[in-house]
């Protein structure tokens, strides 16, 4: 399954992957802050795994990994 940036990440808040990725790219790397700004990962918990994976992927990129 291929994930698109415009796919909704959090159905509780309507937050898309693109919104979270843009905040991360803008330097907002604290998951709690992104959650407060977007509402993602603050409701039912259904998006928490993918939400966390976006931050782990950024940490790998920052460390020079793939």
PDB file of C-alpha atoms in Angstrom:
ATOM      1  CA  UNK A   1       0.000   0.000   0.000  1.00  0.00           C
ATOM      2  CA  UNK A   2       1.450   3.300  -1.087  1.00  0.00           C
ATOM      3  CA  UNK A   3       0.872   6.288   1.159  1.00  0.00           C
ATOM      4  CA  UNK A   4       0.304   9.700  -0.364  1.00  0.00           C
ATOM      5  CA  UNK A   5       1.192  12.933   1.424  1.00  0.00           C
ATOM      6  CA  UNK A   6      -2.411  14.079   1.099  1.00  0.00           C
ATOM      7  CA  UNK A   7      -3.726  10.945   2.813  1.00  0.00           C
ATOM      8  CA  UNK A   8      -5.442  11.710   6.081  1.00  0.00           C
ATOM      9  CA  UNK A   9      -3.164  10.635   8.911  1.00  0.00           C
ATOM     10  CA  UNK A  10      -5.548  11.446  11.764  1.00  0.00           C
ATOM     11  CA  UNK A  11      -9.239  11.046  11.130  1.00  0.00           C
ATOM     12  CA  UNK A  12     -10.149  12.615  14.478  1.00  0.00           C
ATOM     13  CA  UNK A  13      -8.572  15.943  13.498  1.00  0.00           C
ATOM     14  CA  UNK A  14      -8.446  15.600   9.698  1.00  0.00           C
ATOM     15  CA  UNK A  15      -4.668  16.083   9.729  1.00  0.00           C
ATOM     16  CA  UNK A  16      -2.828  14.888   6.619  1.00  0.00           C
ATOM     17  CA  UNK A  17       0.625  13.354   6.352  1.00  0.00           C
ATOM     18  CA  UNK A  18       1.679  16.471   4.409  1.00  0.00           C
ATOM     19  CA  UNK A  19       0.742  18.768   7.304  1.00  0.00           C
ATOM     20  CA  UNK A  20       2.815  16.784   9.783  1.00  0.00           C
ATOM     21  CA  UNK A  21       5.723  16.373   7.366  1.00  0.00           C
ATOM     22  CA  UNK A  22       5.699  20.118   6.631  1.00  0.00           C
ATOM     23  CA  UNK A  23       5.867  21.001  10.315  1.00  0.00           C
ATOM     24  CA  UNK A  24       8.757  18.573  10.758  1.00  0.00           C
ATOM     25  CA  UNK A  25      10.522  20.080   7.715  1.00  0.00           C
ATOM     26  CA  UNK A  26       9.973  23.536   9.234  1.00  0.00           C
ATOM     27  CA  UNK A  27      11.876  22.410  12.315  1.00  0.00           C
ATOM     28  CA  UNK A  28       9.010  21.461  14.626  1.00  0.00           C
ATOM     29  CA  UNK A  29      10.453  18.109  15.684  1.00  0.00           C
ATOM     30  CA  UNK A  30       8.720  17.694  19.037  1.00  0.00           C
ATOM     31  CA  UNK A  31       5.827  15.242  18.539  1.00  0.00           C
ATOM     32  CA  UNK A  32       3.846  16.790  21.409  1.00  0.00           C
ATOM     33  CA  UNK A  33       4.066  20.234  19.830  1.00  0.00           C
ATOM     34  CA  UNK A  34       2.991  18.917  16.409  1.00  0.00           C
ATOM     35  CA  UNK A  35       0.109  17.155  18.129  1.00  0.00           C
ATOM     36  CA  UNK A  36      -0.979  20.383  19.829  1.00  0.00           C
ATOM     37  CA  UNK A  37      -0.771  22.342  16.563  1.00  0.00           C
ATOM     38  CA  UNK A  38      -2.568  19.804  14.369  1.00  0.00           C
ATOM     39  CA  UNK A  39      -4.657  17.772  16.792  1.00  0.00           C
ATOM     40  CA  UNK A  40      -3.095  14.576  15.426  1.00  0.00           C
ATOM     41  CA  UNK A  41      -2.417  11.787  17.928  1.00  0.00           C
ATOM     42  CA  UNK A  42      -4.565  13.475  20.547  1.00  0.00           C
ATOM     43  CA  UNK A  43      -7.866  11.667  20.072  1.00  0.00           C
ATOM     44  CA  UNK A  44      -8.577   7.956  19.735  1.00  0.00           C
ATOM     45  CA  UNK A  45      -4.953   6.870  19.253  1.00  0.00           C
ATOM     46  CA  UNK A  46      -5.537   5.207  15.889  1.00  0.00           C
ATOM     47  CA  UNK A  47      -2.859   7.311  14.171  1.00  0.00           C
ATOM     48  CA  UNK A  48      -0.216   7.214  16.892  1.00  0.00           C
ATOM     49  CA  UNK A  49       1.925   4.495  15.267  1.00  0.00           C
ATOM     50  CA  UNK A  50       2.145   6.250  11.890  1.00  0.00           C
ATOM     51  CA  UNK A  51       2.546   9.629  13.599  1.00  0.00           C
ATOM     52  CA  UNK A  52       5.539   8.295  15.533  1.00  0.00           C
ATOM     53  CA  UNK A  53       6.979   6.718  12.379  1.00  0.00           C
ATOM     54  CA  UNK A  54       7.112  10.112  10.669  1.00  0.00           C
ATOM     55  CA  UNK A  55       9.325  11.407  13.483  1.00  0.00           C
ATOM     56  CA  UNK A  56      11.511   8.292  13.442  1.00  0.00           C
ATOM     57  CA  UNK A  57      11.981   8.667   9.677  1.00  0.00           C
ATOM     58  CA  UNK A  58      13.033  12.290  10.164  1.00  0.00           C
ATOM     59  CA  UNK A  59      15.490  11.277  12.893  1.00  0.00           C
ATOM     60  CA  UNK A  60      17.030   8.708  10.524  1.00  0.00           C
ATOM     61  CA  UNK A  61      17.301  11.336   7.751  1.00  0.00           C
ATOM     62  CA  UNK A  62      18.904  13.803  10.154  1.00  0.00           C
ATOM     63  CA  UNK A  63      21.407  11.158  11.209  1.00  0.00           C
ATOM     64  CA  UNK A  64      22.322  10.534   7.570  1.00  0.00           C
ATOM     65  CA  UNK A  65      20.384   7.297   7.176  1.00  0.00           C
ATOM     66  CA  UNK A  66      17.781   6.397   4.582  1.00  0.00           C
TER      67      UNK A  66
END
